[in-house]
Every structure is written in C-alpha cells, then in structure tokens.
mmCIF file of C-alpha atoms and ligand atoms in Angstrom:
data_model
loop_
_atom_site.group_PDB
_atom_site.id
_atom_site.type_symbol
_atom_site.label_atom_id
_atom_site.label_comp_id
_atom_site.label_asym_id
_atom_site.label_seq_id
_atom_site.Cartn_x
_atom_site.Cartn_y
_atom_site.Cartn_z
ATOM 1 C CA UNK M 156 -0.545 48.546 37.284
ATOM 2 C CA UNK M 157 -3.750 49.278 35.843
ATOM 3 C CA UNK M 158 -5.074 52.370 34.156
ATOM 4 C CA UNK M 159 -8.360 51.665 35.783
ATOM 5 C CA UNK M 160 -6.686 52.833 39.176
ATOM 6 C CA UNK M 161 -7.273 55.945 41.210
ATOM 7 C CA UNK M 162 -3.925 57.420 41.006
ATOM 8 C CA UNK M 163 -2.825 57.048 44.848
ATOM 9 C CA UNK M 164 -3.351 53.305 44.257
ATOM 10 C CA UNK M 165 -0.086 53.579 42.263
ATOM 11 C CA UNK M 166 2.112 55.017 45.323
ATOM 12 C CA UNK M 167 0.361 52.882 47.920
ATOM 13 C CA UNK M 168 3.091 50.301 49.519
ATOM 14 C CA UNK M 169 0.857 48.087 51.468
ATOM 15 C CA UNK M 170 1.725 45.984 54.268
ATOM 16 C CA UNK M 171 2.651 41.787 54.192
ATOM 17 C CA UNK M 172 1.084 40.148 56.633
ATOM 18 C CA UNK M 173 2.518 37.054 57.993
ATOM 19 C CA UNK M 174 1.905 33.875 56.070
ATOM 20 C CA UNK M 175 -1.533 31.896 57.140
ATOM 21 C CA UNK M 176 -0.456 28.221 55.480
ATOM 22 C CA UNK M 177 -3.163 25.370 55.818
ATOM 23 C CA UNK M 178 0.014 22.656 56.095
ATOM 24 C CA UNK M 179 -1.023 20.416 58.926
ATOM 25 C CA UNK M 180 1.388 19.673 61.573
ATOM 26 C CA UNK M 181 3.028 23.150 60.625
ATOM 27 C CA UNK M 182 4.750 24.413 64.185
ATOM 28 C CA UNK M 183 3.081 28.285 63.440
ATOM 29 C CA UNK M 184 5.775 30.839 65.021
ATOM 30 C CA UNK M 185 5.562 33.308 62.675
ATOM 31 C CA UNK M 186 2.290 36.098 63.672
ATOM 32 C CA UNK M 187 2.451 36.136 67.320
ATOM 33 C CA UNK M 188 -0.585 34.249 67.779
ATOM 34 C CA UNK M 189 -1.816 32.778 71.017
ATOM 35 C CA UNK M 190 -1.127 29.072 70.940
ATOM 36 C CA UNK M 191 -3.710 28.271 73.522
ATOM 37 C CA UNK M 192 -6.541 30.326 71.781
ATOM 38 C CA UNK M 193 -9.516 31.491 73.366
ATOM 39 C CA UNK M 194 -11.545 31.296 76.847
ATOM 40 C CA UNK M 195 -14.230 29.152 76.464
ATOM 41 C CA UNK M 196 -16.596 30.930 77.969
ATOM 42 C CA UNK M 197 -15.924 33.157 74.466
ATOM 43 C CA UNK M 198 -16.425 30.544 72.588
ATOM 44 C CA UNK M 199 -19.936 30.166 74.424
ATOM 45 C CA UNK M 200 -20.688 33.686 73.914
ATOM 46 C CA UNK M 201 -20.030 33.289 70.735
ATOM 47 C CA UNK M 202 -22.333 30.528 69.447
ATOM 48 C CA UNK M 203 -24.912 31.911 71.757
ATOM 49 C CA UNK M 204 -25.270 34.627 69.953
ATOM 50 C CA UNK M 205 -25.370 32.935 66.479
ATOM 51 C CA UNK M 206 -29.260 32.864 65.670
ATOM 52 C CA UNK M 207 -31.713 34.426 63.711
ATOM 53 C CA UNK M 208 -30.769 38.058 65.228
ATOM 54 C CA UNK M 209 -27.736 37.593 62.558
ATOM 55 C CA UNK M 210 -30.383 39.003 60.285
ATOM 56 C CA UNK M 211 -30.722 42.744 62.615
ATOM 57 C CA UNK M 212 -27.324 45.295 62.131
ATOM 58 C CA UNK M 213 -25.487 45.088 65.344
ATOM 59 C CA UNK M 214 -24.617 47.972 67.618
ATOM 60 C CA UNK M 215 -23.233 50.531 65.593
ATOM 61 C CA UNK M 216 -21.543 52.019 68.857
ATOM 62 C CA UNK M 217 -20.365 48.555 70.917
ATOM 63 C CA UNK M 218 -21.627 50.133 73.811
ATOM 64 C CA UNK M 219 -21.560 46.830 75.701
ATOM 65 C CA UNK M 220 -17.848 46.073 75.276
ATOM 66 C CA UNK M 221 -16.470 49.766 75.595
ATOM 67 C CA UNK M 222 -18.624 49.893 78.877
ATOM 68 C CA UNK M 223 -16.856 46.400 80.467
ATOM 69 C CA UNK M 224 -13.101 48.061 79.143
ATOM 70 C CA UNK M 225 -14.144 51.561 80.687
ATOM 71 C CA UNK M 226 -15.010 49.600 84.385
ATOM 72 C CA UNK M 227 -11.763 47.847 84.636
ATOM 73 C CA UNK M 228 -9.682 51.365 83.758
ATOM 74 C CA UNK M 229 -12.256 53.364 85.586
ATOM 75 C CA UNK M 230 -12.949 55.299 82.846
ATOM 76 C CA UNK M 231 -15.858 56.453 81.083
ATOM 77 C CA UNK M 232 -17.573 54.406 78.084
ATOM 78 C CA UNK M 233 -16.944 57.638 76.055
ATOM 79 C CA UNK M 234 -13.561 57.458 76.371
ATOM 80 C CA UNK M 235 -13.129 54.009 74.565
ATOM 81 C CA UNK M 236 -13.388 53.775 70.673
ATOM 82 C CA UNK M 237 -13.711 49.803 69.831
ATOM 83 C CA UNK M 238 -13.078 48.768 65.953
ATOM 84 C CA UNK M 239 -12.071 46.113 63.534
ATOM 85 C CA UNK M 240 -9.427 44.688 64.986
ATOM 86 C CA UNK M 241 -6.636 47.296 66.447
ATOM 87 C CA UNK M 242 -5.287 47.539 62.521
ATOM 88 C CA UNK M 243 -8.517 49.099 61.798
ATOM 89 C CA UNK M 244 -8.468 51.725 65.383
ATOM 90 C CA UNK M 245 -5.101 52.171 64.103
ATOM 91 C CA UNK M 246 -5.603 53.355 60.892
ATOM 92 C CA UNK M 247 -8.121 55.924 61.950
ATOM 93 C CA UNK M 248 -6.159 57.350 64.811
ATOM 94 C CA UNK M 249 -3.590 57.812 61.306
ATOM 95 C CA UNK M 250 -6.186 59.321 59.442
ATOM 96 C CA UNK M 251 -8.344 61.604 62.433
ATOM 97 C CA UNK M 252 -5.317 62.617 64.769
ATOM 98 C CA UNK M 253 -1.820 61.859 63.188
ATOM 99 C CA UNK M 254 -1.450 63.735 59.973
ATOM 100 C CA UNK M 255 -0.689 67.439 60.517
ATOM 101 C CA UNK M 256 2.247 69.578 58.549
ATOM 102 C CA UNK M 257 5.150 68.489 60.925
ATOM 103 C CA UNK M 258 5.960 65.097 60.424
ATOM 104 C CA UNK M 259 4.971 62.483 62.516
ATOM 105 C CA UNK M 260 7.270 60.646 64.161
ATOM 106 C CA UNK M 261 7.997 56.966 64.934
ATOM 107 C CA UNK M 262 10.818 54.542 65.250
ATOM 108 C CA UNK M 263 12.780 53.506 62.596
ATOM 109 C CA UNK M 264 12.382 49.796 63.383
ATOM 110 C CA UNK M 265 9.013 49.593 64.332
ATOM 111 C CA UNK M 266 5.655 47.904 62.872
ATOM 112 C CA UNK M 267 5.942 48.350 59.300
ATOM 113 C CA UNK M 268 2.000 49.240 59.076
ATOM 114 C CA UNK M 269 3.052 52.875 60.017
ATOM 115 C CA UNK M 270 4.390 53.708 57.075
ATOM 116 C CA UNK M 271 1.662 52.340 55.403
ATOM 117 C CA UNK M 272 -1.041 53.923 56.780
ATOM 118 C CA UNK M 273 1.418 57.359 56.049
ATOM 119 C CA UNK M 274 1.147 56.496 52.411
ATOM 120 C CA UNK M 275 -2.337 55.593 52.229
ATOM 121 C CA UNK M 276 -3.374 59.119 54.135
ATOM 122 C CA UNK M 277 -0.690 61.279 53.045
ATOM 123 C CA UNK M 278 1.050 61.691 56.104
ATOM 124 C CA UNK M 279 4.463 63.565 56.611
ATOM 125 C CA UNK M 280 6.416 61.006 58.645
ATOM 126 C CA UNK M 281 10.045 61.059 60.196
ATOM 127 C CA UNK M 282 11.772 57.423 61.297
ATOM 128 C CA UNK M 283 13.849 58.479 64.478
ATOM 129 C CA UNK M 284 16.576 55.139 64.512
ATOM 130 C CA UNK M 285 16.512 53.028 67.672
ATOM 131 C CA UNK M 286 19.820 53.571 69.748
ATOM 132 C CA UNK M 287 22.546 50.545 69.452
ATOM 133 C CA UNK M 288 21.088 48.393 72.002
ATOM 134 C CA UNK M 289 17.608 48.429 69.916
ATOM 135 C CA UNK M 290 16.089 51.151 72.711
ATOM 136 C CA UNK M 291 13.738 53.845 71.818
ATOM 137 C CA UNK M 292 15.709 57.210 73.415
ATOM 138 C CA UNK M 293 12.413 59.401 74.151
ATOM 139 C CA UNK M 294 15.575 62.700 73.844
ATOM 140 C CA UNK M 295 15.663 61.578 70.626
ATOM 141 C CA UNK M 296 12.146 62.512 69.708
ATOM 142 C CA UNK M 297 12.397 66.520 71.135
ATOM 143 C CA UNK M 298 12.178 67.762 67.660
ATOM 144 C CA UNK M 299 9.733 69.695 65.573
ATOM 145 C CA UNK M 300 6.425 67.038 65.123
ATOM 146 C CA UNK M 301 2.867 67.070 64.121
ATOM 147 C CA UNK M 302 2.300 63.692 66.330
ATOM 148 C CA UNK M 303 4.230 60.910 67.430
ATOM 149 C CA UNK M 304 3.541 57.090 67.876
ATOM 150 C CA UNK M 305 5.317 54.099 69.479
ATOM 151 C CA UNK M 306 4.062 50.336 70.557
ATOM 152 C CA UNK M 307 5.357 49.987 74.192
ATOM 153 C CA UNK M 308 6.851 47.051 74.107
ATOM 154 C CA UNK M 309 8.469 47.755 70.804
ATOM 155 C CA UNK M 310 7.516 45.781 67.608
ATOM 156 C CA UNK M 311 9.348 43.312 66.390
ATOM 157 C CA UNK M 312 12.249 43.915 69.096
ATOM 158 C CA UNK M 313 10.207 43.422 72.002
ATOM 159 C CA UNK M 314 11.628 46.039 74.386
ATOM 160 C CA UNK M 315 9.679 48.137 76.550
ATOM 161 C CA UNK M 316 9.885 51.134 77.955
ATOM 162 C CA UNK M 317 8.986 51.723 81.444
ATOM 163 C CA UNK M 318 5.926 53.735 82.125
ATOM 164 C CA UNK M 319 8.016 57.007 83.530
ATOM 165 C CA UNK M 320 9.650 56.986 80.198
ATOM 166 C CA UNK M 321 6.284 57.405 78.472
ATOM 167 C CA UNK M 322 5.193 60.141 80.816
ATOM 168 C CA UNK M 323 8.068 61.866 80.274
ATOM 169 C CA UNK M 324 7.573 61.994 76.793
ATOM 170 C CA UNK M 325 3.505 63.193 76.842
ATOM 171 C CA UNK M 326 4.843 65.670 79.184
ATOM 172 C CA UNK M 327 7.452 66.694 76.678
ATOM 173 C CA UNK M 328 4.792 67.337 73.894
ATOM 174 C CA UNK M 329 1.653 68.544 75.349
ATOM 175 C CA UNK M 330 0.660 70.186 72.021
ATOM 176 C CA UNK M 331 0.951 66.705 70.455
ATOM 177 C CA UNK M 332 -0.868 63.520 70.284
ATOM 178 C CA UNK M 333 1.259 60.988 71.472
ATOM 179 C CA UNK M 334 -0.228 57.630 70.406
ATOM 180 C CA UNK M 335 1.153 53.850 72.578
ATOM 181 C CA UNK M 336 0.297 51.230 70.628
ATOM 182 C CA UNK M 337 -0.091 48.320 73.545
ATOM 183 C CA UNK M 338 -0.615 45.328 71.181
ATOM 184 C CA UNK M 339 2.030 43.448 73.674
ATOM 185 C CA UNK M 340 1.530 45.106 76.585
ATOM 186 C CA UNK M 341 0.057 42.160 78.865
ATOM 187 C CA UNK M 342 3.056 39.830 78.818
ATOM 188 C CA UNK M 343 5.078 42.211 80.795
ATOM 189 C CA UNK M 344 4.943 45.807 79.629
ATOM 190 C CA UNK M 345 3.354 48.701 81.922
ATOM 191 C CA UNK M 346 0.247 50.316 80.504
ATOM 192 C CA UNK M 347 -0.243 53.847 80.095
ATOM 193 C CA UNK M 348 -3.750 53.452 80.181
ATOM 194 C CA UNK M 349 -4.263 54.931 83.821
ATOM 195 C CA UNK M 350 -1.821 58.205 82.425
ATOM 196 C CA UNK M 351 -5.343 58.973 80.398
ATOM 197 C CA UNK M 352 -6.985 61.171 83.115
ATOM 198 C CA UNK M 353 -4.445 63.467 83.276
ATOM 199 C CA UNK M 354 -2.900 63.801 79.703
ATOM 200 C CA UNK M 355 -5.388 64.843 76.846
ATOM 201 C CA UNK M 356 -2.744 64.050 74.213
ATOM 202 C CA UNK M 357 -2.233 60.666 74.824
ATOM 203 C CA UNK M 358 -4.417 57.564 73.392
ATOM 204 C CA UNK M 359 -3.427 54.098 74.079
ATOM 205 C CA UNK M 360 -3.888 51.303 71.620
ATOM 206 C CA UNK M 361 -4.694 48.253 72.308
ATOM 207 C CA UNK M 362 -5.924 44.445 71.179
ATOM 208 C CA UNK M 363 -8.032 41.290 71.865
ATOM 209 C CA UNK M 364 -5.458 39.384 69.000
ATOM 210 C CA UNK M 365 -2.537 38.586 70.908
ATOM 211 C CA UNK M 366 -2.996 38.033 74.795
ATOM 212 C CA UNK M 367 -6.884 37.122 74.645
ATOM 213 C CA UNK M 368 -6.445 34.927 71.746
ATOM 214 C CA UNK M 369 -8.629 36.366 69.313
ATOM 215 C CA UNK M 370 -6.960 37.252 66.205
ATOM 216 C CA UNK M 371 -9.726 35.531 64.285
ATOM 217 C CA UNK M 372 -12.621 37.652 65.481
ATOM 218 C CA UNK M 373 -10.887 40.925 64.946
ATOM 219 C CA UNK M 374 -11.337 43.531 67.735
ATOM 220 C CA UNK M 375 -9.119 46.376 68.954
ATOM 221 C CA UNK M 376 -9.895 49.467 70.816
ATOM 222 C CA UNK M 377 -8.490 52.951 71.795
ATOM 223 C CA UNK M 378 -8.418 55.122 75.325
ATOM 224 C CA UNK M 379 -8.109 58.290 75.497
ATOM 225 C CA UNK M 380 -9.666 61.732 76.585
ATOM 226 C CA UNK M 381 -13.194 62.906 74.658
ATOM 227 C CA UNK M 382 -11.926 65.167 72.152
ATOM 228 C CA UNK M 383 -9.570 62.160 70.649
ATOM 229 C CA UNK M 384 -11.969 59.576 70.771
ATOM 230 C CA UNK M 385 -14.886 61.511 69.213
ATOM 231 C CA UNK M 386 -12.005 62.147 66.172
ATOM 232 C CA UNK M 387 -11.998 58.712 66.039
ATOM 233 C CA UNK M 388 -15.706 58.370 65.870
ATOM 234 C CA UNK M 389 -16.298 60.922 63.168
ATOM 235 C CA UNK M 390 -13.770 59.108 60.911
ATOM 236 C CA UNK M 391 -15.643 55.584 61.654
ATOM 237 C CA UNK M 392 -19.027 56.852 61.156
ATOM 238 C CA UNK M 393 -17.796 58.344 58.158
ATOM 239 C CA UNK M 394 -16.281 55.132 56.818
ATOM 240 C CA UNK M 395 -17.794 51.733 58.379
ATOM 241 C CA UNK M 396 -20.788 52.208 60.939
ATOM 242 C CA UNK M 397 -20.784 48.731 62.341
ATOM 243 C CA UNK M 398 -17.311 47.532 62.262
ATOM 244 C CA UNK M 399 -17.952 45.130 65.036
ATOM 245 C CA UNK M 400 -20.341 42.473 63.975
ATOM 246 C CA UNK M 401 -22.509 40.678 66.362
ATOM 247 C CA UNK M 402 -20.093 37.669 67.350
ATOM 248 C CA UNK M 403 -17.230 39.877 67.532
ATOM 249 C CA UNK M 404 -18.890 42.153 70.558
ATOM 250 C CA UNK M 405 -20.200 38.504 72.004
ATOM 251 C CA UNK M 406 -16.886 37.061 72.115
ATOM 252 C CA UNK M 407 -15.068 39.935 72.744
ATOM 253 C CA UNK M 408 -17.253 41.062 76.114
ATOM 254 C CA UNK M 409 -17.102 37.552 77.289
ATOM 255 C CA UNK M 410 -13.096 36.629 76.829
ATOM 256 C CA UNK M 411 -13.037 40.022 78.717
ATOM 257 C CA UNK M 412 -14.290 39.306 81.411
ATOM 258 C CA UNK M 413 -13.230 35.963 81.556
ATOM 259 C CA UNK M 414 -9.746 37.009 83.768
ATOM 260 C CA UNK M 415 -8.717 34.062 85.194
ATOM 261 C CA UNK M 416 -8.014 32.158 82.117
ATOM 262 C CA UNK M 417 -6.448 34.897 80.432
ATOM 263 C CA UNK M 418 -4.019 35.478 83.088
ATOM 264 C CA UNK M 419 -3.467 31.782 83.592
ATOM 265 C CA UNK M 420 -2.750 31.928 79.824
ATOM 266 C CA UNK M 421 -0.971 35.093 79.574
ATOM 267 C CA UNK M 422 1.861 33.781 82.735
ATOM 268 C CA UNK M 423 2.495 30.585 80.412
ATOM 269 C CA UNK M 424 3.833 32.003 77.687
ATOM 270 C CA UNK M 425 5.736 34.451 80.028
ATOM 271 C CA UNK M 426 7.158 31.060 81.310
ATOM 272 C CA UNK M 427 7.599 29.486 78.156
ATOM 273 C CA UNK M 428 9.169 32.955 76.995
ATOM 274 C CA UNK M 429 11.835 33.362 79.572
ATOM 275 C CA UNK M 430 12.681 29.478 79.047
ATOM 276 C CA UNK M 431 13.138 29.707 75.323
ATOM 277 C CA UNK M 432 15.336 33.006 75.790
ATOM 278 C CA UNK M 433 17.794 30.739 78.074
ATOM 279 C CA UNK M 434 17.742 27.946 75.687
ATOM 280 C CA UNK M 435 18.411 30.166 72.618
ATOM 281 C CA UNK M 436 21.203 31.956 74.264
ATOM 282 C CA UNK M 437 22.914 29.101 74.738
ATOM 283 C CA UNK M 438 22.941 28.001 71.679
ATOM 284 C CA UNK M 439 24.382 31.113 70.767
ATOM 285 C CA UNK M 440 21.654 33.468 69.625
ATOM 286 C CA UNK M 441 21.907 37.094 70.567
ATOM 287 C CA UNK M 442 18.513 37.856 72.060
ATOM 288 C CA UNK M 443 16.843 40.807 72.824
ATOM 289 C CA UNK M 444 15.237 41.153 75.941
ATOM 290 C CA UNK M 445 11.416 40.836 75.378
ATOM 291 C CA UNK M 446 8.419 41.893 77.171
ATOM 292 C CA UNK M 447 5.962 40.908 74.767
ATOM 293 C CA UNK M 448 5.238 37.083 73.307
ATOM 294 C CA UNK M 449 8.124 36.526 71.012
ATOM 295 C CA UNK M 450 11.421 37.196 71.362
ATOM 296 C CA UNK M 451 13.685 38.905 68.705
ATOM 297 C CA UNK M 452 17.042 36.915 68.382
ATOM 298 C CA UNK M 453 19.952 36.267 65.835
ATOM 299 C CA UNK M 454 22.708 33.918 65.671
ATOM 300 C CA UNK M 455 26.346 35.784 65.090
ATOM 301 C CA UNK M 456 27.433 32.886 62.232
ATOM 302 C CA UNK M 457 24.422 32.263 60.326
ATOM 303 C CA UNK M 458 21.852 34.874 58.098
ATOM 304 C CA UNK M 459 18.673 35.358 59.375
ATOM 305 C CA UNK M 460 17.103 34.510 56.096
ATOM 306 C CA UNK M 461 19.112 31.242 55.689
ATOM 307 C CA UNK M 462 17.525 30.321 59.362
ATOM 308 C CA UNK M 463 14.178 31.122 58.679
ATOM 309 C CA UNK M 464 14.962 29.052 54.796
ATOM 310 C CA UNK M 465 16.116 25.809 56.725
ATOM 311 C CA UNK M 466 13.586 25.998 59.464
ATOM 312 C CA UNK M 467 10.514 26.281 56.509
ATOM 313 C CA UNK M 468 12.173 22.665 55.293
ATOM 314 C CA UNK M 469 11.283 21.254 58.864
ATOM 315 C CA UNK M 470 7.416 22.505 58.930
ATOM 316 C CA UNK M 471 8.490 25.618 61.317
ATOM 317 C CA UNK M 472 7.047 29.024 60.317
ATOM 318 C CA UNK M 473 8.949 32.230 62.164
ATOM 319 C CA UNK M 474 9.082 35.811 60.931
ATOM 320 C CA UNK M 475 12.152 37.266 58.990
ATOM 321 C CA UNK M 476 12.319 40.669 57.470
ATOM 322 C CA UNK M 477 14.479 41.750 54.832
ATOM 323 C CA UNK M 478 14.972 45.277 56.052
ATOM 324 C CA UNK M 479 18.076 47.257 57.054
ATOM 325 C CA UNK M 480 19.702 46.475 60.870
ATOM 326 C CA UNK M 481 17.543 43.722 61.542
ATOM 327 C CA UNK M 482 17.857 41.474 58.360
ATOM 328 C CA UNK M 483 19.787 38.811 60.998
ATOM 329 C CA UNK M 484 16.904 38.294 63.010
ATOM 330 C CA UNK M 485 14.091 36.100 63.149
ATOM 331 C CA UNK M 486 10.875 36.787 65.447
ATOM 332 C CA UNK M 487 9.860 34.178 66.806
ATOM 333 C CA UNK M 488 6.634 33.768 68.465
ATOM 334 C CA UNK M 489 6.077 32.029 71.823
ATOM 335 C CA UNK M 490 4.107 28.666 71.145
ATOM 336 C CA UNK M 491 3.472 26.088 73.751
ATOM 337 C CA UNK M 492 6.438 24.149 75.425
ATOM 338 C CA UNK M 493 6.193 21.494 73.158
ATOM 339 C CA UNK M 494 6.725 23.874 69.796
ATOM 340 C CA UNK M 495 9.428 25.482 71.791
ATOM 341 C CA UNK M 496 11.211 22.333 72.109
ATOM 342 C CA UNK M 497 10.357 21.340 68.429
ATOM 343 C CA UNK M 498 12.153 24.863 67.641
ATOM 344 C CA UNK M 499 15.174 24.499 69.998
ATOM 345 C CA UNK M 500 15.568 20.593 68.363
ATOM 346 C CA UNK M 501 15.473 21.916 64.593
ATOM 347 C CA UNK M 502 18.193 24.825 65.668
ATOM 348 C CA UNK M 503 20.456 22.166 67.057
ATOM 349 C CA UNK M 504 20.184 20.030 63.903
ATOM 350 C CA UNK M 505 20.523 23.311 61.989
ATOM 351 C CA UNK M 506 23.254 24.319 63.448
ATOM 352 C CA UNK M 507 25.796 21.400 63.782
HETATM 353 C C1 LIG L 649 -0.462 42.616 65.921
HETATM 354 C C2 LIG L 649 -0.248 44.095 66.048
HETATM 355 C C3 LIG L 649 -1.290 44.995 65.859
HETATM 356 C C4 LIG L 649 -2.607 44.615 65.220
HETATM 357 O O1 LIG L 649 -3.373 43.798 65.849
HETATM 358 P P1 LIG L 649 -4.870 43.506 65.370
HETATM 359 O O2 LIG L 649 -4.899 42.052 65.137
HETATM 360 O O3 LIG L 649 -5.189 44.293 64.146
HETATM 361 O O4 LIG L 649 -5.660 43.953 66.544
HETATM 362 C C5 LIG L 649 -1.087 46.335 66.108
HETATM 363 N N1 LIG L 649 0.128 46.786 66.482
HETATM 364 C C6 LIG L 649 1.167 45.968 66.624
HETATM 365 C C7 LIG L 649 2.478 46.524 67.026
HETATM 366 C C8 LIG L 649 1.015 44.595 66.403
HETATM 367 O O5 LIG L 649 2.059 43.779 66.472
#
C-alpha cells in the first residue's frame, strides 16, 4: 500500500499468472503452452522481418493479419479487431462492450481474469455456478444481464459446449452482447465464429498462444459484427495505437497460414490428450472430459495441493488453484508423449 496510489489501485485484485521458472530439465505442465512451439515458416517470418524497418511504427491497424483471419471465416477485414495477445482484446471487449448497469454474467468457475478485468473497469458482475457435473446450463443464465461471457471449452475444466447450445443462448439475449472466449477451441471445441453473420451480439475471442504456439509473441483477436468491433477500436486507439509490433504481425500472418503444421500439431496433443485421460483414470483420477489441451483431473484420496507439492519435488510444474469446488484438482497441460509419461511415472511413485 502506498499513499502515492490512485485510489482504485487499492481495490484492484489482479490476476497470477502461471509460474515461468528458468529450472532446466523442468517438465512445464502448468500454462497450457504448446510443447512443440511454432511453425517454422513463423519463425522465418519472423527474423525476416527483423531489420532496420524496426526503426518505422508498425501498422497501427494489422490490416495484413485481420485480412488472412477474415478469408478463412469469410468475413470482412472490418469485422476482426487483432491486439496484444487475446488478454489484451479481452480486456477491451470488458471495458467497450461488457460493463452496463445489469451485471454481467459469467461462470462461477471460469478464467479468473474476469473478475479482474470487473475490478479494474468497474463492472457489475454475477458468477452463475457450474451444474454438478462441472457443465455450464445456458437456463441458468435467463436472468436480468447487462452482458454475458463464457470460453467454449470452459477454462480450467475443459468442457465444451456444443455449438447449438451457444446459439441458443445469443438467441436468448438478443439485446445483449454475448462474448465466447475460444482460447481452446481448436483441440476439439466447435467455433461460433461462422454464427457472426447472423447474430450482431455475439463476438468470438480467440488466440495465436495456445494451438499456434505463440504465447511468446502475444497476439489475439476478436470477430464480430461492425458496431462491436469499431467499440473495440475506439477503446484501442484510445489506449495503445500499435499494440502489435512488427514481428508479432510477421509471425502471426505466417504461422497462420502455415495449416498443415498446425493441424499436424494440433491432432498430437489431441492424441497425447485422450491417452493421458486413459492413463490417469486408471490410476484413479476423476477426470473431466476435455476438449481443450489439458485435462482437469483429481484423485479421490489425495489434496490437490499436496499433488501439485510432491510433483514440484520431481521438476514437474502443473496448475493448482486454491479456490472453492475445485481446490482437488490440478490442470494439467498436454506436453509431448514423453512429459506425459514422465507425469504418469511421478504419479505412480507418488501414489504408492
Ligand atoms: C490463455 C487464455 C487466454 C489468454 O491468452 P493470450 O495468451 O492472452 O492470448 C484467454 N482466455 C482463456 C480462457 C485462456 O485460457
């Protein structure tokens, strides 16, 4: 506490990202990274474009990048917003679309940046609790609301809702924004993307972090109909103009269109997913059933926090959170086969 704050810095409860250790041989399972990285043809793009033009702004309005996205929806480049990173789109769909006098609704196990944000912008928010079996119940969300937002699949449980599910929902609350947050959406989930067209409430969320591999470079965007997306552009220009720098829209446009290795990619860790569910099971974890790239599980006889404890002593990193209905679990992101089996060997040890 300092006196030397503005006074909402007092209130503010910010969010805790994952740890980033520099331990070598650390078997990193804990921030749902890709463990096979980028396309190289990225990478190429990337030190291409790392010359003296470093010196010029770049394109305030990533027109290149928001034109390749728009092509493969068949939409228009004016209906995609790019930013920082989908944290970044995220936080200005909060602060241009999602704070009105009704509250805003959103899960109460969900990705804890929500409430954040809700803090940081002064936004009215209602948690609506997940039903038993860790669902989102759209019924549950016909009640009074400003706006409502939801990752499809879930965050940190993994499940996802099918597509008629979401529809049902923007249909339910036309006078609404209803924002999907897709972070997950490519290993397995159904994206709302092509419900844009039709539904002027609805803007989809998604990033380049998880399934293209580029949570280092920082690039997210947004879909949705004009009116949203210019919201989204008045709060950016009135905040960052260029929050894209030069390598970001290289790398980003190239691992785009490089679609063969991120669907070769994307179907291991599926693979490797499904595999480590089986595994898990039988060693007696609970798990959820995930459509995104880690799976959500918890073991009836031990904590989730003593897990996570004894698994930091053998150099493996996976999420736990200390919150209410889901203190027993540990996310666990999917690495390659070989930190699977590192994982699966270290719960056997564990656990005899
Ligand atoms: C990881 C994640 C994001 C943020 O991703 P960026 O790296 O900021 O693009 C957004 N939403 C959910 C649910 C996530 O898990």
């Amino acid at each position: 506490m300092s006196r030397f704050w503005s006074p909402l810095v007092h209130s503010l409860t910010p969010y805790v990202a994952g740890e980033q250790p520099t331990i070598s041989g650390l078997v990193k399972l804990n921030t749902n990274e890709n463990p096979y990285g980028t396309s190289p043809r990225a990478l190429a793009a990337i030190s291409e474009a790392t010359d003296d033009r470093l010196r010029l702004y770049p394109d305030p309005t990533a027109r290149r990048l928001r034109e390749v996205i728009a092509v493969r929806h068949d939409l228009d480049p004016d209906q995609v917003f790019a930013g920082n990173g989908s944290d970044e789109v995220l936080a200005h769909t909060f602060h241009a679309l999602l704070n009105h006098e009704e509250p805003l609704l959103f899960p109460d196990i969900t990705y804890s940046f929500y409430s954040t944000y809700c803090h940081l912008y002064g936004i009215n928010f209602r948690r609506i609790p997940l039903d038993q079996n860790m669902q989102v119940r759209i019924e549950d969300y016909l009640q009074p609301s400003g706006a409502i937002i939801l990752p499809n699949p879930n965050a940190p449980t993994g499940i996802a809702r099918p597509l008629s599910d979401i529809e049902t929902l923007i249909r339910q609350h036309p006078d609404q924004v209803v924002a999907i947050d897709e972070a997950y959406v490519d290993f397995s989930g159904e994206s709302a993307i092509p419900l844009v067209k039709e539904h002027p409430n609805l803007l989809v969320i998604q990033t380049f972090s998880k399934s293209r591999g580029l949570a280092g470079l920082r690039v997210g965007f947004a879909v949705g109909q004009r009116p949203l997306i210019e919201a989204l552009e008045r709060v950016k220009d009135s905040f960052n103009s260029y929050p894209l720098d030069r390598l970001a829209l290289a790398g980003a446009v190239a691992s785009w269109e490089d679609e063969d290795w991120f669907q070769h990619h994307r179907d291991l860790i599926v693979a490797s997913r499904e595999r480590l569910a089986i595994a898990l099971r039988a060693l007696g974890f609970g798990v959820l059933q995930s459509s995104a790239n880690f799976l959500f599980a918890r073991h009836p006889s031990r904590s989730g926090a003593d897990l996570a404890a004894q698994l930091r002593d053998k150099a493996i990193l996976v999420r736990h959170f200390p919150a209410e209905r889901i203190e027993d679990y540990l996310r666990i992101s999917i690495g390659t086969d070989v930190e699977c089996d590192k994982l699966l060997a270290a719960f056997k040890q564990i656990l005899t």
